[in-house]
Short mmCIF file of C-alpha atoms in Angstrom, two decimals:
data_model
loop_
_atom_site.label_atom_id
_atom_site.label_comp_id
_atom_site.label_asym_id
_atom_site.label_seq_id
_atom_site.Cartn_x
_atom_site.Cartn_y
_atom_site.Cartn_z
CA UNK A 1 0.00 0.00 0.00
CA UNK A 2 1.43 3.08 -1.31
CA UNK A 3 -1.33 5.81 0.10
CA UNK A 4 -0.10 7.08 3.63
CA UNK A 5 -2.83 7.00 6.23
CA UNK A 6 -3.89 9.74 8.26
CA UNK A 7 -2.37 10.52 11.18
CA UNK A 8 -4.80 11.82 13.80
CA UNK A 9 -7.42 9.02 14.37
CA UNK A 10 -11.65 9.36 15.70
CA UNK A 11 -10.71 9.32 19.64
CA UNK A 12 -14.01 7.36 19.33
CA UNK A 13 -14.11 4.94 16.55
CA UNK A 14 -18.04 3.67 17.52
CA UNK A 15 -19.92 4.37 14.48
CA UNK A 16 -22.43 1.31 14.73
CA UNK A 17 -25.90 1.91 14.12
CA UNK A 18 -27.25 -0.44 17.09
CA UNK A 19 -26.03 -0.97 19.66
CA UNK A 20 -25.25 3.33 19.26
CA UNK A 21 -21.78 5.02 21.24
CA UNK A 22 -22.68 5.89 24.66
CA UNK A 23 -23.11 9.44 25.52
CA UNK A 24 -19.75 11.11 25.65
CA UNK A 25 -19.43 11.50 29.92
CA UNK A 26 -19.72 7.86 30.25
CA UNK A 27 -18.26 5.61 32.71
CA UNK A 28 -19.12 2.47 34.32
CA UNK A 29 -19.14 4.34 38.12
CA UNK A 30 -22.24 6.02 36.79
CA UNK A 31 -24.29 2.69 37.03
CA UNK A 32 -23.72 2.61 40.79
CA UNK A 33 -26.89 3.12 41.61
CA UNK A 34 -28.44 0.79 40.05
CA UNK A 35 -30.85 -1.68 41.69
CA UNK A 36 -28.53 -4.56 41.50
CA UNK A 37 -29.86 -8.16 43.20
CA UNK A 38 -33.30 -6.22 43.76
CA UNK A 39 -37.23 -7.17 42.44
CA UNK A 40 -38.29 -4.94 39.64
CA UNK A 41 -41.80 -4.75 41.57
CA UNK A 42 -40.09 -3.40 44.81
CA UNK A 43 -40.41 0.33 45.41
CA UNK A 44 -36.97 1.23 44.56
CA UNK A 45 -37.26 -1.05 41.02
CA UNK A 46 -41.09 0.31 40.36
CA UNK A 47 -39.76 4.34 41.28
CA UNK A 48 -36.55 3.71 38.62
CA UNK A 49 -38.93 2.44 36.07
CA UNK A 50 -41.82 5.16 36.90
CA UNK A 51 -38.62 7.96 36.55
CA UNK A 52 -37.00 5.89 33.16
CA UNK A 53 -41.44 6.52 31.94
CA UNK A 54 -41.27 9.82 32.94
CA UNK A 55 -37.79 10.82 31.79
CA UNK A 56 -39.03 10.12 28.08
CA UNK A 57 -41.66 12.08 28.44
CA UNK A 58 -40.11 15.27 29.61
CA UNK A 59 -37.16 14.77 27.27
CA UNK A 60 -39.47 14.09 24.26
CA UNK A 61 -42.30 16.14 24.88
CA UNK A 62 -45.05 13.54 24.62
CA UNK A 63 -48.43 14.96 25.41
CA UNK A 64 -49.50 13.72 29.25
CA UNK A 65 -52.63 12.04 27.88
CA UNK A 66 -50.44 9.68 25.83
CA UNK A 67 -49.20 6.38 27.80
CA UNK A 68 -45.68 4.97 27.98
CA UNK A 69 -44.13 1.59 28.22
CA UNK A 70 -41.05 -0.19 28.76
CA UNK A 71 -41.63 -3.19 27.26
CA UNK A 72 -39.48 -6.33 26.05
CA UNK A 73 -37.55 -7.36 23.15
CA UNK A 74 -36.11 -3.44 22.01
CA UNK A 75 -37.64 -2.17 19.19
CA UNK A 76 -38.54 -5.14 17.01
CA UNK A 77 -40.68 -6.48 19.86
CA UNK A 78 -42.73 -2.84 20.58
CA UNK A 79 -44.01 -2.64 16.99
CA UNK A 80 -44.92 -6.73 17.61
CA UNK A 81 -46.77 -5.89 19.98
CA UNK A 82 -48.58 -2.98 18.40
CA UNK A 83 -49.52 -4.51 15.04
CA UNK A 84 -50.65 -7.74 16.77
CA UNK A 85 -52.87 -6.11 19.22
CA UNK A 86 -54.20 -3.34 16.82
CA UNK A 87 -54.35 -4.38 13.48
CA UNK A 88 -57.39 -6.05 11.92
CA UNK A 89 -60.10 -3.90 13.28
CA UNK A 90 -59.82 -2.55 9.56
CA UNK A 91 -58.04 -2.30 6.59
CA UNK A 92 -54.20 -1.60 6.83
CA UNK A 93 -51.48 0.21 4.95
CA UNK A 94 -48.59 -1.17 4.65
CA UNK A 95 -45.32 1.26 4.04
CA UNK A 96 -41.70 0.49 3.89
CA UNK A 97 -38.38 1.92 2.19
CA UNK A 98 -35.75 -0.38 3.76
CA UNK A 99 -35.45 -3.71 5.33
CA UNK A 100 -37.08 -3.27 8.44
CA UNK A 101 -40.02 -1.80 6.88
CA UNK A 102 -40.20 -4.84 5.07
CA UNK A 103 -40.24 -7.33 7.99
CA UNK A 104 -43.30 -5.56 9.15
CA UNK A 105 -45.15 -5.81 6.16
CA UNK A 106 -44.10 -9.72 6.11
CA UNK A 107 -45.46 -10.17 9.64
CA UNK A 108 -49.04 -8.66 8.55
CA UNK A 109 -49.46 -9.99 5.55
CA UNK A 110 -47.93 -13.47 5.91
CA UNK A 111 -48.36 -14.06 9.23
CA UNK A 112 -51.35 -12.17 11.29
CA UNK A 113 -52.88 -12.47 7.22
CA UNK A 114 -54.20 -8.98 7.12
CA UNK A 115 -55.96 -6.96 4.00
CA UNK A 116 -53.47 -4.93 3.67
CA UNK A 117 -52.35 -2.25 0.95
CA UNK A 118 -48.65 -2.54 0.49
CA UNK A 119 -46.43 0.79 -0.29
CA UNK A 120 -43.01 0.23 -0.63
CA UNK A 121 -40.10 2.56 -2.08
CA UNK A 122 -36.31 1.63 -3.31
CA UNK A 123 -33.45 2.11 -0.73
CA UNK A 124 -32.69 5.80 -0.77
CA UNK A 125 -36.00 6.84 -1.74
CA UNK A 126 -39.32 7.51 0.42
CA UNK A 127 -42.93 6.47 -0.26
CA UNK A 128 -45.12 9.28 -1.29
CA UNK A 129 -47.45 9.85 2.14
CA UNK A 130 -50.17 12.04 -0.08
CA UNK A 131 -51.11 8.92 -1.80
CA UNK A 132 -51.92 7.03 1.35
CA UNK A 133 -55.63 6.14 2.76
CA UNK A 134 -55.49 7.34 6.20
CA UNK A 135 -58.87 5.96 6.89
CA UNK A 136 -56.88 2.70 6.96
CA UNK A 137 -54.23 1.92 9.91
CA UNK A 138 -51.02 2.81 8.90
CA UNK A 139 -47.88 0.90 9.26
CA UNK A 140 -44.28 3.08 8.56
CA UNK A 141 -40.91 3.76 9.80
CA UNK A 142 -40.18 7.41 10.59
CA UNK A 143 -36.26 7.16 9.76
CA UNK A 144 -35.06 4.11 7.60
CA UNK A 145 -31.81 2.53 9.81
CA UNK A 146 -31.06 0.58 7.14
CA UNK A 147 -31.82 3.01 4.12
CA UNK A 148 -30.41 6.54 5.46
CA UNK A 149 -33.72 8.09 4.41
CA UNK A 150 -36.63 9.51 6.64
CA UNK A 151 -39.95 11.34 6.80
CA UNK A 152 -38.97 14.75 6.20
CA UNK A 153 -41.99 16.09 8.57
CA UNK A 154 -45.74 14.39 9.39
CA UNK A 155 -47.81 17.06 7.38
CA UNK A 156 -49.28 14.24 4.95
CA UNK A 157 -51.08 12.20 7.93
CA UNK A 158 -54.59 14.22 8.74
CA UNK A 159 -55.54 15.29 12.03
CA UNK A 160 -58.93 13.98 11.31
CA UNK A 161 -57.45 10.25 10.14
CA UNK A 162 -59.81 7.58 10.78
CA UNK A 163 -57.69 4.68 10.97
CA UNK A 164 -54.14 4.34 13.36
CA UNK A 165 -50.86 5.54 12.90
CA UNK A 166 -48.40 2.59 13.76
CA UNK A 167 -44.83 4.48 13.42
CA UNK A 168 -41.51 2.54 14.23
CA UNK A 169 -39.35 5.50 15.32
CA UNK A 170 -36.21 3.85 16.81
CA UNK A 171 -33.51 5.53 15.23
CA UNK A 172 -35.91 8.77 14.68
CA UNK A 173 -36.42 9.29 18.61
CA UNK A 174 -34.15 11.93 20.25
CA UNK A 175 -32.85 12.97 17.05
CA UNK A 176 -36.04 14.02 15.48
CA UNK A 177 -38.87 16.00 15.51
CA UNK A 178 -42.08 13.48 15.74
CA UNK A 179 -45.47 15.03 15.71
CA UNK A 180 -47.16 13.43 18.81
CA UNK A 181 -50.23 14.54 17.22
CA UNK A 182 -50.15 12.93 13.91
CA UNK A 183 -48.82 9.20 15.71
CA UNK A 184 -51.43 7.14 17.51
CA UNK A 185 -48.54 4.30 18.11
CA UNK A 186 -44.84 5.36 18.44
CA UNK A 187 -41.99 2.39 18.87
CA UNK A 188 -38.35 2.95 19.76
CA UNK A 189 -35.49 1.40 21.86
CA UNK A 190 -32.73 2.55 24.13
CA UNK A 191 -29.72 1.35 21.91
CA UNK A 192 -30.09 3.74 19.25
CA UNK A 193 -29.89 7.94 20.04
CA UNK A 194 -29.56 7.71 23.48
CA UNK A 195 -26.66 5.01 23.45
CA UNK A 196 -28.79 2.73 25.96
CA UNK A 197 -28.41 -1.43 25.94
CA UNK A 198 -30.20 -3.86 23.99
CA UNK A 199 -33.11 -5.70 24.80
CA UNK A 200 -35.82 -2.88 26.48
CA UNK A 201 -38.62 -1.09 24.21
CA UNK A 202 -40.99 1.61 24.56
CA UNK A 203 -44.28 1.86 23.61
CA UNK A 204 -46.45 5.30 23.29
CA UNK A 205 -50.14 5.02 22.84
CA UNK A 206 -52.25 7.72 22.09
CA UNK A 207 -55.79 8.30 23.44
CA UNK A 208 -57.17 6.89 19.92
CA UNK A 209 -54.96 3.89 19.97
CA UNK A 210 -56.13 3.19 24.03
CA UNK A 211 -59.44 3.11 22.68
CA UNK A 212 -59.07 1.06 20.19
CA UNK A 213 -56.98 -1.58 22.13
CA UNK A 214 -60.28 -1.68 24.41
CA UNK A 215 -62.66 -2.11 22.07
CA UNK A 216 -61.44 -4.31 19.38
CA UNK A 217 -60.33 -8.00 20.27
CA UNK A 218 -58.00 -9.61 17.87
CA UNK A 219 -59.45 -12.64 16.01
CA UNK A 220 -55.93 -14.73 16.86
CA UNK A 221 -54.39 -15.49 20.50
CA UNK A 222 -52.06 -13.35 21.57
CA UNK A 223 -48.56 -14.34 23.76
CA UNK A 224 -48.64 -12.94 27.38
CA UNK A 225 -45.89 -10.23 26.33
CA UNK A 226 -48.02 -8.47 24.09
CA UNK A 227 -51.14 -8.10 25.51
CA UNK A 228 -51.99 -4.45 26.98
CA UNK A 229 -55.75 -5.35 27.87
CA UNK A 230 -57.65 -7.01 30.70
CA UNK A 231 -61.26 -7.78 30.83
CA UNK A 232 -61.56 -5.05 27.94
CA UNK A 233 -59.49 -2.34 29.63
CA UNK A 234 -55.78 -1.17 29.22
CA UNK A 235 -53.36 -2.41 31.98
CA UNK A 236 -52.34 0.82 33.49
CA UNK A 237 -49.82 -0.73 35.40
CA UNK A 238 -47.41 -1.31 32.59
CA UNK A 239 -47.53 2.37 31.48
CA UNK A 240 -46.57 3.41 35.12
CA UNK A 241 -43.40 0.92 35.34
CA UNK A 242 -44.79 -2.48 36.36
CA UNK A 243 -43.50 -4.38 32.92
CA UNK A 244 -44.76 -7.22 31.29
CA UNK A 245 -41.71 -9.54 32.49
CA UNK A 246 -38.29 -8.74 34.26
CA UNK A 247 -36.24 -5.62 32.86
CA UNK A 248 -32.61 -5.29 33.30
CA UNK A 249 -31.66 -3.07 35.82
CA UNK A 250 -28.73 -1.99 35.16
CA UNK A 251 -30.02 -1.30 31.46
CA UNK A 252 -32.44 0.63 33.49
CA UNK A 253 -29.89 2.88 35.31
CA UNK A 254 -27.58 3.35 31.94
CA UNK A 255 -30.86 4.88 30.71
CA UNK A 256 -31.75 7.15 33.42
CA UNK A 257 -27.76 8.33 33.48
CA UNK A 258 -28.36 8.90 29.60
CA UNK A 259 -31.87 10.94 30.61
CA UNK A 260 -29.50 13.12 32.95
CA UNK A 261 -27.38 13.91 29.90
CA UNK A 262 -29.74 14.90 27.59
CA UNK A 263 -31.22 17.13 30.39
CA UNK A 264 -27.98 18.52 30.74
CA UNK A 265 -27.02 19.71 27.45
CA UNK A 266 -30.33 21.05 26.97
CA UNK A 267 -33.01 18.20 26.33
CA UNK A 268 -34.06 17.68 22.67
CA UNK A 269 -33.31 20.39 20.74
CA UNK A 270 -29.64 19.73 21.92
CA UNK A 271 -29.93 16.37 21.32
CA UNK A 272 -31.11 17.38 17.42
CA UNK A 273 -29.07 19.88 16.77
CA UNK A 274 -25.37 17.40 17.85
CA UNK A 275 -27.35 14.64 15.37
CA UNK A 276 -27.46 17.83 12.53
CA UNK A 277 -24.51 19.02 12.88
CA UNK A 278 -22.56 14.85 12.77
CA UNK A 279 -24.71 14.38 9.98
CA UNK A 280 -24.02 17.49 8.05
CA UNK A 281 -19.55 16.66 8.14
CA UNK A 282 -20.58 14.21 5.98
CA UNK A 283 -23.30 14.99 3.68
CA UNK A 284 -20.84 18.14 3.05
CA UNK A 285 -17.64 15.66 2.54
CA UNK A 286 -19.80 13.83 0.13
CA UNK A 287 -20.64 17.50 -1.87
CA UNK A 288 -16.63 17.80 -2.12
CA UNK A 289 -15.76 14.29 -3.69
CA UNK A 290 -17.18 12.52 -6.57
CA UNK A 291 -16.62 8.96 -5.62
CA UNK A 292 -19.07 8.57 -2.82
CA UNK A 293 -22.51 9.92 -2.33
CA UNK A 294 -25.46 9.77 0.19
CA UNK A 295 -27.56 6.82 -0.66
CA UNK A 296 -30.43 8.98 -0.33
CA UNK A 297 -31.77 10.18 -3.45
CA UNK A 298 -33.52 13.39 -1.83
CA UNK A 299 -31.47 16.27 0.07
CA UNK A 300 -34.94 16.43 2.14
CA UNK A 301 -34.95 12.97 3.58
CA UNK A 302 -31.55 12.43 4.43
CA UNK A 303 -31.47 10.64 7.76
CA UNK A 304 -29.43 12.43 10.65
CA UNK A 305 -28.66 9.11 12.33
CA UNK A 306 -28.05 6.17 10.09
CA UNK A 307 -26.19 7.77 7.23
CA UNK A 308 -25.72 5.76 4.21
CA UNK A 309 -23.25 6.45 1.70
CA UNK A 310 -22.26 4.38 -1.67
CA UNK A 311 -19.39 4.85 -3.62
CA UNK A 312 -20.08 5.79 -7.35
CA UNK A 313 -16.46 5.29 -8.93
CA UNK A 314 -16.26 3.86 -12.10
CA UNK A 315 -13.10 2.25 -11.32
CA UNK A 316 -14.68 -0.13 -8.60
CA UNK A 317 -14.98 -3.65 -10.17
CA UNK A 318 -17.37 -5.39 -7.42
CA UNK A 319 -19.01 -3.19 -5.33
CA UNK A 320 -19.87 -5.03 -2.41
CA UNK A 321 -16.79 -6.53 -2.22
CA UNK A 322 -15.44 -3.34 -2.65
CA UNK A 323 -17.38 -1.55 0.12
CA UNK A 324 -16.73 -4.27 2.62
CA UNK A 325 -12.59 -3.84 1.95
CA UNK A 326 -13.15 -0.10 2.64
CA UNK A 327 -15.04 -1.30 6.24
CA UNK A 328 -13.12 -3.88 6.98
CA UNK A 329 -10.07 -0.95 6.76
CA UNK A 330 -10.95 1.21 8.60
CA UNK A 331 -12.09 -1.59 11.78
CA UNK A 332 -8.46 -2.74 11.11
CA UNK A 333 -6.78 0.61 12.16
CA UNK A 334 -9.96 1.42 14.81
CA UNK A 335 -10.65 3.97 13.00
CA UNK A 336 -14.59 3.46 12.50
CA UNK A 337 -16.14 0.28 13.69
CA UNK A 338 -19.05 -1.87 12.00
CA UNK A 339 -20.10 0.78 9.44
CA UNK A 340 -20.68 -1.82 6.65
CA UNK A 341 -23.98 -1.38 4.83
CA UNK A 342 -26.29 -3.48 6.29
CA UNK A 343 -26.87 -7.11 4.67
CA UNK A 344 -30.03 -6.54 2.91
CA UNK A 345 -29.44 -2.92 1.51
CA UNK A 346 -27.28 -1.46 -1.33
CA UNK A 347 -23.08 -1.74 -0.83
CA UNK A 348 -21.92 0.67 0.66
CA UNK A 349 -21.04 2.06 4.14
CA UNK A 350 -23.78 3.58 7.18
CA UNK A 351 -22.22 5.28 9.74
CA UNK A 352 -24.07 6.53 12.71
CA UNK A 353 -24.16 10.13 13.41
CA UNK A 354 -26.83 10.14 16.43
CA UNK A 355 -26.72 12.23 19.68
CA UNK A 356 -23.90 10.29 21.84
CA UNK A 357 -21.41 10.69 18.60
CA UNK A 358 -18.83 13.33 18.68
CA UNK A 359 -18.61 15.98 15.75
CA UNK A 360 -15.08 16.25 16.33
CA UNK A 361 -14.59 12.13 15.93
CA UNK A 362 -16.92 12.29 12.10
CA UNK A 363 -14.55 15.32 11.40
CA UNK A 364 -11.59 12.84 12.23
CA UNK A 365 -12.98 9.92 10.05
CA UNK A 366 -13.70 12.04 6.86
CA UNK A 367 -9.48 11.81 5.99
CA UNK A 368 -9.56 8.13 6.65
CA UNK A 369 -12.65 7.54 4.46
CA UNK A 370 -9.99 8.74 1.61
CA UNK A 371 -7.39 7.14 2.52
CA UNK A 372 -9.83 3.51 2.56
CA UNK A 373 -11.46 4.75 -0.69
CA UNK A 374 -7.47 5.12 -2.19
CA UNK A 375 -6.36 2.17 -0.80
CA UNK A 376 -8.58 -0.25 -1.51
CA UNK A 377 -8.78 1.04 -5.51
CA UNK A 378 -5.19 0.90 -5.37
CA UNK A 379 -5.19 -2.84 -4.42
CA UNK A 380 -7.94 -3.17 -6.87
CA UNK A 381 -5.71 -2.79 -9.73
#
């Protein structure tokens, strides 16, 4: 190899989008409080939940008549639980732009076998939201992990809707601005913005999605860890901080430390405006070389978080096994770690640029993403 590398490196080379970097003043003292060897239902557990409930709230600004829960299985098991409980009561709309998207739409229609209208869009494109029947429920993801693209804003979904708004917001959340108004069912998980552990989920259900959970029954069975209802009313107790089954604790605590940081810098529009401003190093580095681009095809929906980028050099003879050279690089000099695209999406790289990131650590890998880039065509040849 003939290109000399860089010689200042990220002093934080945690780019993955999931599990996310942990906020910046981390340290494992921090988690000394936690309620180690303790029941979740004992005061001090049910008071850490009640505060981790209440913490989201405040930081996020969801409307007090909306519930919260912390429910199992991160993300991927909060929308579960939503479309299994909710859907069916009428017709549903099925919208996805990227892989995860896609699961969803797999679970309704081949599994829960829903009538569903299915809306999909390319990686790096969106689905057009004035073309969809709101009188249906509505399935989407806010910001596409996997894609790099989001919603730009919520002004296509009526206030008036008839049917539900199911959004998966998990790499949206804390970065973004989410309507509470236009989203009857909002999913997310810890790992993502707020640099939390795997494993714990949220739930927020709007007024019209409470009253729809208790009056419609699902025509299939559903497991104990999704069900919300009793005797045709909502479980209150698991939107105060009794969960379904046994939380983590110390995932708890590492989430109420990362609550305390957000509050610190100055709660969400901090937390927004660090995402921006990571993202922007390298949509701009992107605007100053032609061999790589933002996967997304519109400047409008670029995501803030997951940023995908592919390379568009002629030279490149295989681009996937290009792409994962230029990866596996930049891991082997800790440079930037697990920011291959993800399997199911275009080649390329996505490189997180959420809250707990650095600016001054994407400004550091921009010169190394050259270097990779010059490297790998040179051992191309």
């Amino acid at each position: 190899m003939t290109t000399k590398h860089p010689a200042h490196r990220p002093a934080n080379p945690r780019f993955s989008s999931g599990p996310c970097a942990k906020i910046p003043t981390f340290s494992l003292d921090k988690l000394s409080d936690a309620a180690l060897g303790r029941s979740h239902r004992a005061a001090v557990g049910k008071d850490k939940l009640k505060a981790a409930i209440e913490g989201t709230r405040e930081i996020l600004g969801i409307p007090a008549d909306y519930r919260i829960g912390i429910v199992p299985a991160s993300d991927t098991g909060a929308v579960e639980m939503a479309m299994w409980s909710l859907l069916g009561a009428r017709k549903a709309t099925m919208v996805a732009w990227e892989s995860f998207g896609a699961g969803w739409v797999t679970d309704v229609v081949k599994q829960l076998k829903i009538d569903a209208e299915v809306k999909t869009a390319d990686y790096g494109e969106i689905v057009d939201f004035a073309g969809i029947d709101f009188g249906t429920d509505v399935v989407f993801t806010w910001n596409g992990t996997t894609s790099g693209v989001r919603l730009p804003n919520g002004g296509a979904i009526p206030a008036d809707r008839a049917g539900l708004t199911i959004c998966d917001a998990t790499s949206a959340a804390f970065a973004q601005d989410l309507p509470w108004d236009k989203l009857d069912v909002t999913t997310f998980s810890w790992q993502k913005v707020m640099g939390g552990e795997a494993a714990h989920g949220m739930i927020v259900l709007s007024p019209r999605a409470v009253a729809r959970l208790e009056s419609y029954t699902p025509a299939w069975p559903l497991p104990k860890i999704f069900r919300m209802t009793k005797g045709g009313k909502l479980i209150e107790g698991i939107f105060v901080g009794e969960t379904i089954n046994t939380p983590s604790m110390l995932a708890v605590e590492d989430y109420l430390v990362a609550l305390d940081w957000a509050r610190e810098i100055g709660g969400l529009p901090k937390l927004m405006q660090r995402a921006d401003t990571n993202a922007k190093v390298l949509w701009d580095f992107c605007d100053r070389n032609d061999w790589i681009a933002n996967l997304a095809t519109d400047p409008a929906t670029r995501s803030n978080t997951s940023v995908c980028l592919k390379f568009t050099d002629d030279r490149i003879k295989d681009g996937a096994a290009f792409a994962k050279a230029v990866a596996k690089k930049l891991a082997d000099y800790n440079v930037a770690l697990d920011v291959g695209a993800y399997r199911d999406a275009p080649a390329g790289l996505r490189i997180w640029c959420g809250a707990t990131v650095e600016s001054s650590d994407v400004e550091a890998l921009t010169p190394w993403l050259t270097w990779a880039f010059e490297a790998c065509i040179e051992e191309q040849a």
